[in-house]
């Protein structure tokens, strides 16, 4: 909440604003007596000059009354028409008439003078007390004077009336009397001191009941407060106070039994008269240094004014610790205070005779136009303020105090009684443009740009133009003699809207100058108020039951009741920023209720209360804009309050996520969907998107709904909504949205209200809501009833409601003999069968000749257990399998046999085969069983009845059927004694135990193991091993022990067999990978067991089996060396080659020695092939490499050197031939040279020729230095380079698999001419895949 710089320029001064001053000269000096009119319209004062002055609210003198003696007392009658004046030493009372402004004298006819007067609070009686204690009651209405029996012995000095019209009096005789308004005595009591300031009030009770002023209070000798309860007369209460307070100078009752007191020492004290709190001070404070002289309480303001010295202080009774105003009157001593009933003016009299009047509350008359509002700036000034630009306000000074104000877009109007003045306030103008006198007293005025409408107190509205240029005028109601009075009216730009006491709301068009519409409210309840929106398209009105409604003369939802509507309403304010939002303020704005109303939505228009706001103080409601409520405070200061419904709404970038969610909820309730979209994107919350989707759809905001559904990834809904973008008609669009939201009832209602009611029928048809569709079709499109009836019948048939289904099928028949009639006829037939009329149904079915119908009816008959009839219809319908099934069920074998060939169901053929077997038609049975794939039955028939055991054996072997195999095994044992075959089929039948027993019995264990193969279990293999062991067949026993995993036992048996079982033992150890078994086998192979070392190849194979390839390689090298020394070069080559490939396959580093030895052996083997091919250069190169390492070939030194010399000589390598020939002629070799070559060799030595062609060079694949193509060890990098397996040359080693791919032409050529690498390694170098890659002729 924040203050608005409003119309009152002196608002900051609060109650200090001085209105007017009555100087002491007017009263003649000395104390002044003052009394305000009950309505606060007139102020009567009198002083020492014996003149009573009557002033109006602005301080203007109205009348003067001269007195014969100083005034003793002034008092206004309750209705304010008479002012009673008593004078000192006078037995008469003067009356001043407000209306006639004349003075009359009332003669009491008493001898003594008047000492006291007081008007009744509720009646026309005036109490007149005299100095001798007599009492006269005067009735101004009847002008009757009623004297009473004197009950006081001395002068009556104080008194008061209560709400029951009882009169309490106190006098100098220290007595208190109570009488009725007719002077009858009620009570009399004596007190100890002279009573002062008698008052009636209600003491606060323990339990609240109906309040009655039954307690008399009085200031007893200025020392105590005496409380005398008429309902508890025996227990009066006397309240005493602290001595420091001094004497009691004044006291007043307020609230619910509370009392405030002033004391001579300046103290101000508040107490409660509640019996539990009596004697306790609720508040006590020393407000003045000297005496507190008077107290005045304003119930309207809920504030108390106290005075002392030259100071007045105002205290808020809601918070006693808060002194809201303190102001001083210089050079004066304040004496008495009085407040107008409405709290507008506080009058302060001084001991010097002056009366100061302060404006403490601006009269709360105001008017609103859009975002502007007007109210009184003071009693005689009106202001116009724009709530959006509060600093720019217009103040118009007046010559009178207006009683009403009106505001339009261009004018402001003020007036009093039946007069109104119009001022132009556009463009900061303040010029008066018109003055209007009406036909009666104006209750309120409402204006627009052109016209003004005045609501007169007699229940009429006078409509006229504001400025003289507009001459049109009209008086409402238009009908003569209309008893209904107009209770409220409003003007919009285009309409005059008014409500009547008979519950009628009328729209009058200002442009057409005619009545547009008339709405008669339910039960004729009076319309108390109407509040239109800016366009007048909708109004909120309140009826005599205090119920609120929204009414629109042009909407389908013409009248909508507002829920939770407050009982008391001061104003309804449409939010000028949100068209569908309005705020209802109760009296004094204690609560503000925010509502939303969405006329365009998928649901019926409804008003929703979304929030309730509770302002901290009470205000007068003015307007609402964008959730900010503008009100006027007591001082005329404008106040802005953010409504609870808008509390969290702010720009998204200024909000935290939690507050953004709260703002989202408020925007959603208000229908601000674009703001909701921005807030939901900030929060990234799926729940918010879900809520926004639903609300956007309900409010027909297609674009927002598309954005949200696109965000959540609902492509189907996005596509559906895109199609609706072009729909402009409200009801049609709302119908489609309701359909998407699955609110089908509402969708139907909306479609029917649209220009395309057929959509309702289409919707119900698509949703399969047939009953609703039929009802709609009867109204909208009767031609579709047969089609809908058929569809409905299908649904009913599915649900089992056959009686209603046959009815719908019957309605679907059109007589056109088309597909529609065919389907309906079929439905009638089906329903006839369902309802139990079988014969009729079958007859009708056969007459139609429809296979589909046959099948449907057959199924129905089958469900009814009419199997024979069902089978016949199935046969007619071509469903032979069902027909055969039912024929077999009813034992109709002949019919089943006629159809069996048309059936493919194995189950049916099986049933039929069983039936044929029972009839001993074995071939037919075999055929049926074969089709049914019941092979066991086929096997059984061939064995037992057809005498074809070979076919049975073959079927059992093919199908591996355990049961069929069992039958064959049994047949072999019992019929033909073929135990081998029996053993085979027992194993196929999974009868291993029986098969083993039979094999054991008939010594057919070999057959048993052959059939068992690798499919046996460890137990079965163990059993076979034990059998062979018992037969002393240790090799086979060891094999099966190894198979079943009993490795130690198997190795033991293999070792007993000896070296012939060494391969099996090696296989076992390689599989077992157990160190104990490995050591045991090594001991055997090394001869540690029997002293006989075994072939070293066994050690090599053992290491290979154990995956110990390094040891295997070393062993292979040793073995190969031995073979090589013995001249077995191919064997040695094979051992090294296999080892090389195994190591290479396992990516284990190959020892250089193995590589070198393999290369030499490979070169030797290849040289012999090249020599056969007459490739002398190739052969010479290979033999040269071998000859250089001739020590590794000790068995054929001379032969190899001889071949080397010969091939080198033939290839032209003269120098190499000479070198190797020189070695041969050495003594140790010379005698071993073949005689055929001896002479030639000697000739080469005797005549040396050093010429030799240089060998081609290639870069080393490791270091790139030049290297002869047949030199496989690089002298630069010391690496052994790869070579081709065919040519054993460097340049061919580009892609050989050893380690690169061979040159295909050379490889295939060698393969065709000679067998490469015969012996152990033959066929392992080049695979068939590589040979195929080269094409050759035959």
PDB file of C-alpha atoms in Angstrom, residues 703-931:
ATOM      1  CA  UNK A 703      -1.823 -19.360 -30.352  1.00  0.00           C
ATOM      2  CA  UNK A 704      -0.808 -19.734 -26.721  1.00  0.00           C
ATOM      3  CA  UNK A 705      -2.035 -23.323 -26.651  1.00  0.00           C
ATOM      4  CA  UNK A 706       0.018 -24.113 -29.769  1.00  0.00           C
ATOM      5  CA  UNK A 707       3.147 -22.606 -28.229  1.00  0.00           C
ATOM      6  CA  UNK A 708       2.758 -24.619 -25.041  1.00  0.00           C
ATOM      7  CA  UNK A 709       1.928 -27.916 -26.735  1.00  0.00           C
ATOM      8  CA  UNK A 710       4.902 -27.394 -29.051  1.00  0.00           C
ATOM      9  CA  UNK A 711       7.077 -26.829 -25.980  1.00  0.00           C
ATOM     10  CA  UNK A 712       5.916 -30.065 -24.310  1.00  0.00           C
ATOM     11  CA  UNK A 713       6.314 -32.006 -27.558  1.00  0.00           C
ATOM     12  CA  UNK A 714       2.645 -32.869 -28.224  1.00  0.00           C
ATOM     13  CA  UNK A 715       2.776 -32.797 -32.004  1.00  0.00           C
ATOM     14  CA  UNK A 716      -0.711 -34.238 -32.455  1.00  0.00           C
ATOM     15  CA  UNK A 717      -2.315 -31.452 -30.468  1.00  0.00           C
ATOM     16  CA  UNK A 718      -0.267 -28.808 -32.278  1.00  0.00           C
ATOM     17  CA  UNK A 719      -1.483 -30.101 -35.639  1.00  0.00           C
ATOM     18  CA  UNK A 720      -5.072 -30.252 -34.426  1.00  0.00           C
ATOM     19  CA  UNK A 721      -4.945 -26.674 -33.135  1.00  0.00           C
ATOM     20  CA  UNK A 722      -3.341 -25.375 -36.341  1.00  0.00           C
ATOM     21  CA  UNK A 723      -6.404 -26.589 -38.213  1.00  0.00           C
ATOM     22  CA  UNK A 724      -8.628 -24.546 -35.897  1.00  0.00           C
ATOM     23  CA  UNK A 725      -6.826 -21.258 -36.481  1.00  0.00           C
ATOM     24  CA  UNK A 726      -9.107 -20.401 -39.379  1.00  0.00           C
ATOM     25  CA  UNK A 727     -12.301 -21.020 -37.367  1.00  0.00           C
ATOM     26  CA  UNK A 728     -13.668 -17.610 -36.472  1.00  0.00           C
ATOM     27  CA  UNK A 729     -17.084 -18.479 -35.052  1.00  0.00           C
ATOM     28  CA  UNK A 730     -16.935 -18.613 -31.276  1.00  0.00           C
ATOM     29  CA  UNK A 731     -19.302 -21.519 -30.665  1.00  0.00           C
ATOM     30  CA  UNK A 732     -17.821 -23.630 -33.424  1.00  0.00           C
ATOM     31  CA  UNK A 733     -14.284 -23.041 -32.175  1.00  0.00           C
ATOM     32  CA  UNK A 734     -15.274 -23.701 -28.566  1.00  0.00           C
ATOM     33  CA  UNK A 735     -16.971 -26.899 -29.678  1.00  0.00           C
ATOM     34  CA  UNK A 736     -13.807 -28.160 -31.358  1.00  0.00           C
ATOM     35  CA  UNK A 737     -11.739 -27.274 -28.296  1.00  0.00           C
ATOM     36  CA  UNK A 738     -14.180 -29.059 -25.982  1.00  0.00           C
ATOM     37  CA  UNK A 739     -13.900 -32.076 -28.250  1.00  0.00           C
ATOM     38  CA  UNK A 740     -10.113 -32.023 -27.937  1.00  0.00           C
ATOM     39  CA  UNK A 741     -10.504 -31.739 -24.158  1.00  0.00           C
ATOM     40  CA  UNK A 742     -12.904 -34.715 -24.248  1.00  0.00           C
ATOM     41  CA  UNK A 743     -15.787 -32.687 -22.806  1.00  0.00           C
ATOM     42  CA  UNK A 744     -18.265 -34.176 -25.233  1.00  0.00           C
ATOM     43  CA  UNK A 745     -21.451 -32.915 -23.635  1.00  0.00           C
ATOM     44  CA  UNK A 746     -20.214 -29.333 -23.760  1.00  0.00           C
ATOM     45  CA  UNK A 747     -18.908 -29.838 -27.286  1.00  0.00           C
ATOM     46  CA  UNK A 748     -22.342 -31.002 -28.418  1.00  0.00           C
ATOM     47  CA  UNK A 749     -23.995 -28.005 -26.783  1.00  0.00           C
ATOM     48  CA  UNK A 750     -21.569 -25.616 -28.448  1.00  0.00           C
ATOM     49  CA  UNK A 751     -21.853 -27.235 -31.876  1.00  0.00           C
ATOM     50  CA  UNK A 752     -25.631 -27.001 -31.703  1.00  0.00           C
ATOM     51  CA  UNK A 753     -25.319 -23.305 -30.873  1.00  0.00           C
ATOM     52  CA  UNK A 754     -23.019 -22.753 -33.853  1.00  0.00           C
ATOM     53  CA  UNK A 755     -23.748 -22.267 -37.538  1.00  0.00           C
ATOM     54  CA  UNK A 756     -22.852 -25.914 -38.150  1.00  0.00           C
ATOM     55  CA  UNK A 757     -25.006 -28.004 -35.803  1.00  0.00           C
ATOM     56  CA  UNK A 758     -24.284 -31.013 -38.019  1.00  0.00           C
ATOM     57  CA  UNK A 759     -20.878 -31.157 -36.291  1.00  0.00           C
ATOM     58  CA  UNK A 760     -22.590 -32.372 -33.113  1.00  0.00           C
ATOM     59  CA  UNK A 761     -24.010 -35.342 -35.018  1.00  0.00           C
ATOM     60  CA  UNK A 762     -20.679 -36.105 -36.656  1.00  0.00           C
ATOM     61  CA  UNK A 763     -18.931 -35.956 -33.303  1.00  0.00           C
ATOM     62  CA  UNK A 764     -21.347 -38.368 -31.641  1.00  0.00           C
ATOM     63  CA  UNK A 765     -21.105 -40.720 -34.619  1.00  0.00           C
ATOM     64  CA  UNK A 766     -17.297 -40.689 -34.572  1.00  0.00           C
ATOM     65  CA  UNK A 767     -17.304 -41.300 -30.808  1.00  0.00           C
ATOM     66  CA  UNK A 768     -19.743 -44.214 -31.234  1.00  0.00           C
ATOM     67  CA  UNK A 769     -22.247 -42.441 -28.981  1.00  0.00           C
ATOM     68  CA  UNK A 770     -25.122 -43.909 -30.962  1.00  0.00           C
ATOM     69  CA  UNK A 771     -28.063 -43.022 -28.758  1.00  0.00           C
ATOM     70  CA  UNK A 772     -27.102 -39.352 -28.721  1.00  0.00           C
ATOM     71  CA  UNK A 773     -26.345 -39.536 -32.430  1.00  0.00           C
ATOM     72  CA  UNK A 774     -29.795 -40.950 -33.204  1.00  0.00           C
ATOM     73  CA  UNK A 775     -31.485 -38.215 -31.195  1.00  0.00           C
ATOM     74  CA  UNK A 776     -29.479 -35.571 -33.051  1.00  0.00           C
ATOM     75  CA  UNK A 777     -30.130 -37.235 -36.411  1.00  0.00           C
ATOM     76  CA  UNK A 778     -33.881 -37.116 -35.822  1.00  0.00           C
ATOM     77  CA  UNK A 779     -33.598 -33.321 -35.596  1.00  0.00           C
ATOM     78  CA  UNK A 780     -30.738 -32.554 -37.936  1.00  0.00           C
ATOM     79  CA  UNK A 781     -30.568 -35.254 -40.638  1.00  0.00           C
ATOM     80  CA  UNK A 782     -33.246 -37.992 -40.562  1.00  0.00           C
ATOM     81  CA  UNK A 783     -31.761 -39.623 -43.672  1.00  0.00           C
ATOM     82  CA  UNK A 784     -28.821 -40.882 -41.631  1.00  0.00           C
ATOM     83  CA  UNK A 785     -30.980 -42.746 -39.097  1.00  0.00           C
ATOM     84  CA  UNK A 786     -30.745 -46.157 -40.906  1.00  0.00           C
ATOM     85  CA  UNK A 787     -26.955 -45.976 -41.110  1.00  0.00           C
ATOM     86  CA  UNK A 788     -26.665 -44.909 -37.470  1.00  0.00           C
ATOM     87  CA  UNK A 789     -29.129 -47.619 -36.429  1.00  0.00           C
ATOM     88  CA  UNK A 790     -26.996 -50.265 -38.145  1.00  0.00           C
ATOM     89  CA  UNK A 791     -23.801 -49.004 -36.482  1.00  0.00           C
ATOM     90  CA  UNK A 792     -25.542 -48.855 -33.117  1.00  0.00           C
ATOM     91  CA  UNK A 793     -26.861 -52.372 -33.628  1.00  0.00           C
ATOM     92  CA  UNK A 794     -23.325 -53.624 -34.260  1.00  0.00           C
ATOM     93  CA  UNK A 795     -22.206 -52.065 -30.993  1.00  0.00           C
ATOM     94  CA  UNK A 796     -25.173 -53.534 -29.107  1.00  0.00           C
ATOM     95  CA  UNK A 797     -24.452 -56.934 -30.621  1.00  0.00           C
ATOM     96  CA  UNK A 798     -20.896 -56.731 -29.337  1.00  0.00           C
ATOM     97  CA  UNK A 799     -22.178 -55.839 -25.861  1.00  0.00           C
ATOM     98  CA  UNK A 800     -24.664 -58.720 -25.856  1.00  0.00           C
ATOM     99  CA  UNK A 801     -27.817 -56.586 -25.902  1.00  0.00           C
ATOM    100  CA  UNK A 802     -29.408 -58.707 -28.629  1.00  0.00           C
ATOM    101  CA  UNK A 803     -33.004 -57.668 -28.113  1.00  0.00           C
ATOM    102  CA  UNK A 804     -32.231 -54.008 -28.653  1.00  0.00           C
ATOM    103  CA  UNK A 805     -29.776 -54.878 -31.418  1.00  0.00           C
ATOM    104  CA  UNK A 806     -32.456 -56.648 -33.510  1.00  0.00           C
ATOM    105  CA  UNK A 807     -34.621 -53.567 -33.040  1.00  0.00           C
ATOM    106  CA  UNK A 808     -31.834 -51.313 -34.357  1.00  0.00           C
ATOM    107  CA  UNK A 809     -31.094 -53.694 -37.265  1.00  0.00           C
ATOM    108  CA  UNK A 810     -34.752 -53.568 -38.217  1.00  0.00           C
ATOM    109  CA  UNK A 811     -34.661 -49.755 -38.219  1.00  0.00           C
ATOM    110  CA  UNK A 812     -31.603 -49.913 -40.441  1.00  0.00           C
ATOM    111  CA  UNK A 813     -33.407 -51.696 -43.292  1.00  0.00           C
ATOM    112  CA  UNK A 814     -34.209 -49.220 -46.046  1.00  0.00           C
ATOM    113  CA  UNK A 815     -35.712 -51.534 -48.687  1.00  0.00           C
ATOM    114  CA  UNK A 816     -33.150 -50.477 -51.259  1.00  0.00           C
ATOM    115  CA  UNK A 817     -31.637 -54.001 -51.338  1.00  0.00           C
ATOM    116  CA  UNK A 818     -28.122 -52.603 -51.077  1.00  0.00           C
ATOM    117  CA  UNK A 819     -25.148 -53.348 -48.848  1.00  0.00           C
ATOM    118  CA  UNK A 820     -26.875 -51.517 -45.981  1.00  0.00           C
ATOM    119  CA  UNK A 821     -29.890 -53.844 -46.184  1.00  0.00           C
ATOM    120  CA  UNK A 822     -27.643 -56.893 -46.553  1.00  0.00           C
ATOM    121  CA  UNK A 823     -25.779 -56.090 -43.367  1.00  0.00           C
ATOM    122  CA  UNK A 824     -28.980 -55.325 -41.450  1.00  0.00           C
ATOM    123  CA  UNK A 825     -30.632 -58.556 -42.675  1.00  0.00           C
ATOM    124  CA  UNK A 826     -27.582 -60.515 -41.583  1.00  0.00           C
ATOM    125  CA  UNK A 827     -27.753 -58.802 -38.213  1.00  0.00           C
ATOM    126  CA  UNK A 828     -31.434 -59.686 -37.840  1.00  0.00           C
ATOM    127  CA  UNK A 829     -30.649 -63.323 -38.600  1.00  0.00           C
ATOM    128  CA  UNK A 830     -27.796 -63.405 -36.084  1.00  0.00           C
ATOM    129  CA  UNK A 831     -29.948 -61.808 -33.405  1.00  0.00           C
ATOM    130  CA  UNK A 832     -32.771 -64.271 -34.159  1.00  0.00           C
ATOM    131  CA  UNK A 833     -30.376 -67.112 -33.448  1.00  0.00           C
ATOM    132  CA  UNK A 834     -29.026 -65.352 -30.350  1.00  0.00           C
ATOM    133  CA  UNK A 835     -32.551 -64.956 -28.991  1.00  0.00           C
ATOM    134  CA  UNK A 836     -33.126 -68.732 -29.268  1.00  0.00           C
ATOM    135  CA  UNK A 837     -35.295 -69.064 -32.387  1.00  0.00           C
ATOM    136  CA  UNK A 838     -32.885 -71.512 -33.999  1.00  0.00           C
ATOM    137  CA  UNK A 839     -35.063 -72.982 -36.750  1.00  0.00           C
ATOM    138  CA  UNK A 840     -36.216 -69.592 -37.962  1.00  0.00           C
ATOM    139  CA  UNK A 841     -32.721 -68.249 -37.879  1.00  0.00           C
ATOM    140  CA  UNK A 842     -31.263 -71.170 -39.847  1.00  0.00           C
ATOM    141  CA  UNK A 843     -34.043 -70.953 -42.383  1.00  0.00           C
ATOM    142  CA  UNK A 844     -33.469 -67.247 -42.871  1.00  0.00           C
ATOM    143  CA  UNK A 845     -29.730 -67.806 -43.107  1.00  0.00           C
ATOM    144  CA  UNK A 846     -29.992 -70.498 -45.813  1.00  0.00           C
ATOM    145  CA  UNK A 847     -32.210 -68.212 -47.815  1.00  0.00           C
ATOM    146  CA  UNK A 848     -29.572 -65.502 -48.027  1.00  0.00           C
ATOM    147  CA  UNK A 849     -26.749 -67.543 -49.623  1.00  0.00           C
ATOM    148  CA  UNK A 850     -23.904 -65.643 -48.054  1.00  0.00           C
ATOM    149  CA  UNK A 851     -20.816 -67.592 -46.963  1.00  0.00           C
ATOM    150  CA  UNK A 852     -19.803 -64.903 -44.494  1.00  0.00           C
ATOM    151  CA  UNK A 853     -23.234 -65.090 -42.891  1.00  0.00           C
ATOM    152  CA  UNK A 854     -23.001 -68.892 -42.822  1.00  0.00           C
ATOM    153  CA  UNK A 855     -19.772 -68.652 -40.867  1.00  0.00           C
ATOM    154  CA  UNK A 856     -21.179 -66.061 -38.457  1.00  0.00           C
ATOM    155  CA  UNK A 857     -24.340 -68.070 -37.810  1.00  0.00           C
ATOM    156  CA  UNK A 858     -22.292 -71.254 -37.427  1.00  0.00           C
ATOM    157  CA  UNK A 859     -20.205 -69.609 -34.743  1.00  0.00           C
ATOM    158  CA  UNK A 860     -23.370 -68.522 -32.924  1.00  0.00           C
ATOM    159  CA  UNK A 861     -24.819 -72.042 -33.094  1.00  0.00           C
ATOM    160  CA  UNK A 862     -21.534 -73.487 -31.861  1.00  0.00           C
ATOM    161  CA  UNK A 863     -21.605 -71.151 -28.863  1.00  0.00           C
ATOM    162  CA  UNK A 864     -25.154 -72.386 -28.225  1.00  0.00           C
ATOM    163  CA  UNK A 865     -23.857 -76.017 -28.401  1.00  0.00           C
ATOM    164  CA  UNK A 866     -25.880 -76.726 -31.552  1.00  0.00           C
ATOM    165  CA  UNK A 867     -22.911 -78.582 -33.015  1.00  0.00           C
ATOM    166  CA  UNK A 868     -24.552 -80.511 -35.868  1.00  0.00           C
ATOM    167  CA  UNK A 869     -26.283 -77.443 -37.283  1.00  0.00           C
ATOM    168  CA  UNK A 870     -23.146 -75.392 -36.760  1.00  0.00           C
ATOM    169  CA  UNK A 871     -21.017 -77.969 -38.624  1.00  0.00           C
ATOM    170  CA  UNK A 872     -23.376 -77.908 -41.605  1.00  0.00           C
ATOM    171  CA  UNK A 873     -23.205 -74.100 -41.782  1.00  0.00           C
ATOM    172  CA  UNK A 874     -19.421 -74.146 -41.390  1.00  0.00           C
ATOM    173  CA  UNK A 875     -19.253 -76.545 -44.323  1.00  0.00           C
ATOM    174  CA  UNK A 876     -21.435 -74.233 -46.405  1.00  0.00           C
ATOM    175  CA  UNK A 877     -19.272 -71.303 -45.334  1.00  0.00           C
ATOM    176  CA  UNK A 878     -16.060 -73.038 -46.410  1.00  0.00           C
ATOM    177  CA  UNK A 879     -14.650 -73.335 -42.901  1.00  0.00           C
ATOM    178  CA  UNK A 880     -13.844 -77.023 -43.267  1.00  0.00           C
ATOM    179  CA  UNK A 881     -11.637 -77.359 -40.234  1.00  0.00           C
ATOM    180  CA  UNK A 882     -14.404 -76.157 -37.900  1.00  0.00           C
ATOM    181  CA  UNK A 883     -16.864 -78.362 -39.743  1.00  0.00           C
ATOM    182  CA  UNK A 884     -14.652 -81.442 -39.373  1.00  0.00           C
ATOM    183  CA  UNK A 885     -14.042 -80.613 -35.699  1.00  0.00           C
ATOM    184  CA  UNK A 886     -17.762 -80.495 -34.977  1.00  0.00           C
ATOM    185  CA  UNK A 887     -18.524 -83.550 -37.144  1.00  0.00           C
ATOM    186  CA  UNK A 888     -15.971 -85.514 -35.159  1.00  0.00           C
ATOM    187  CA  UNK A 889     -17.436 -84.180 -31.934  1.00  0.00           C
ATOM    188  CA  UNK A 890     -20.920 -85.459 -32.855  1.00  0.00           C
ATOM    189  CA  UNK A 891     -19.437 -88.780 -34.233  1.00  0.00           C
ATOM    190  CA  UNK A 892     -20.430 -88.057 -37.843  1.00  0.00           C
ATOM    191  CA  UNK A 893     -17.466 -89.952 -39.316  1.00  0.00           C
ATOM    192  CA  UNK A 894     -18.767 -90.036 -42.848  1.00  0.00           C
ATOM    193  CA  UNK A 895     -19.165 -86.292 -43.085  1.00  0.00           C
ATOM    194  CA  UNK A 896     -15.782 -85.767 -41.467  1.00  0.00           C
ATOM    195  CA  UNK A 897     -14.112 -88.180 -43.913  1.00  0.00           C
ATOM    196  CA  UNK A 898     -15.562 -86.357 -46.874  1.00  0.00           C
ATOM    197  CA  UNK A 899     -13.911 -83.148 -45.772  1.00  0.00           C
ATOM    198  CA  UNK A 900     -10.668 -84.398 -44.232  1.00  0.00           C
ATOM    199  CA  UNK A 901      -8.599 -83.840 -47.374  1.00  0.00           C
ATOM    200  CA  UNK A 902      -9.607 -80.178 -47.327  1.00  0.00           C
ATOM    201  CA  UNK A 903      -8.247 -79.777 -43.824  1.00  0.00           C
ATOM    202  CA  UNK A 904      -4.672 -78.863 -42.964  1.00  0.00           C
ATOM    203  CA  UNK A 905      -4.945 -78.871 -39.190  1.00  0.00           C
ATOM    204  CA  UNK A 906      -2.600 -81.489 -37.685  1.00  0.00           C
ATOM    205  CA  UNK A 907      -4.860 -81.796 -34.693  1.00  0.00           C
ATOM    206  CA  UNK A 908      -7.867 -82.762 -36.794  1.00  0.00           C
ATOM    207  CA  UNK A 909      -5.854 -85.220 -38.846  1.00  0.00           C
ATOM    208  CA  UNK A 910      -4.625 -86.724 -35.608  1.00  0.00           C
ATOM    209  CA  UNK A 911      -8.170 -87.131 -34.359  1.00  0.00           C
ATOM    210  CA  UNK A 912      -9.211 -88.604 -37.686  1.00  0.00           C
ATOM    211  CA  UNK A 913      -6.238 -90.977 -37.678  1.00  0.00           C
ATOM    212  CA  UNK A 914      -7.202 -92.248 -34.240  1.00  0.00           C
ATOM    213  CA  UNK A 915     -10.717 -92.799 -35.526  1.00  0.00           C
ATOM    214  CA  UNK A 916      -9.411 -94.759 -38.561  1.00  0.00           C
ATOM    215  CA  UNK A 917      -7.168 -96.826 -36.331  1.00  0.00           C
ATOM    216  CA  UNK A 918     -10.124 -97.726 -34.184  1.00  0.00           C
ATOM    217  CA  UNK A 919     -11.859 -98.881 -37.371  1.00  0.00           C
ATOM    218  CA  UNK A 920      -8.669-100.850 -38.376  1.00  0.00           C
ATOM    219  CA  UNK A 921      -8.203 -98.761 -41.496  1.00  0.00           C
ATOM    220  CA  UNK A 922      -4.461 -98.652 -40.912  1.00  0.00           C
ATOM    221  CA  UNK A 923      -3.291 -97.140 -44.226  1.00  0.00           C
ATOM    222  CA  UNK A 924      -5.800 -94.309 -43.821  1.00  0.00           C
ATOM    223  CA  UNK A 925      -4.741 -93.944 -40.227  1.00  0.00           C
ATOM    224  CA  UNK A 926      -1.054 -93.823 -41.259  1.00  0.00           C
ATOM    225  CA  UNK A 927      -1.823 -91.144 -43.818  1.00  0.00           C
ATOM    226  CA  UNK A 928      -3.753 -89.069 -41.296  1.00  0.00           C
ATOM    227  CA  UNK A 929      -1.039 -89.478 -38.658  1.00  0.00           C
ATOM    228  CA  UNK A 930       1.589 -88.419 -41.196  1.00  0.00           C
ATOM    229  CA  UNK A 931      -0.312 -85.251 -42.066  1.00  0.00           C
TER     230      UNK A 931
END
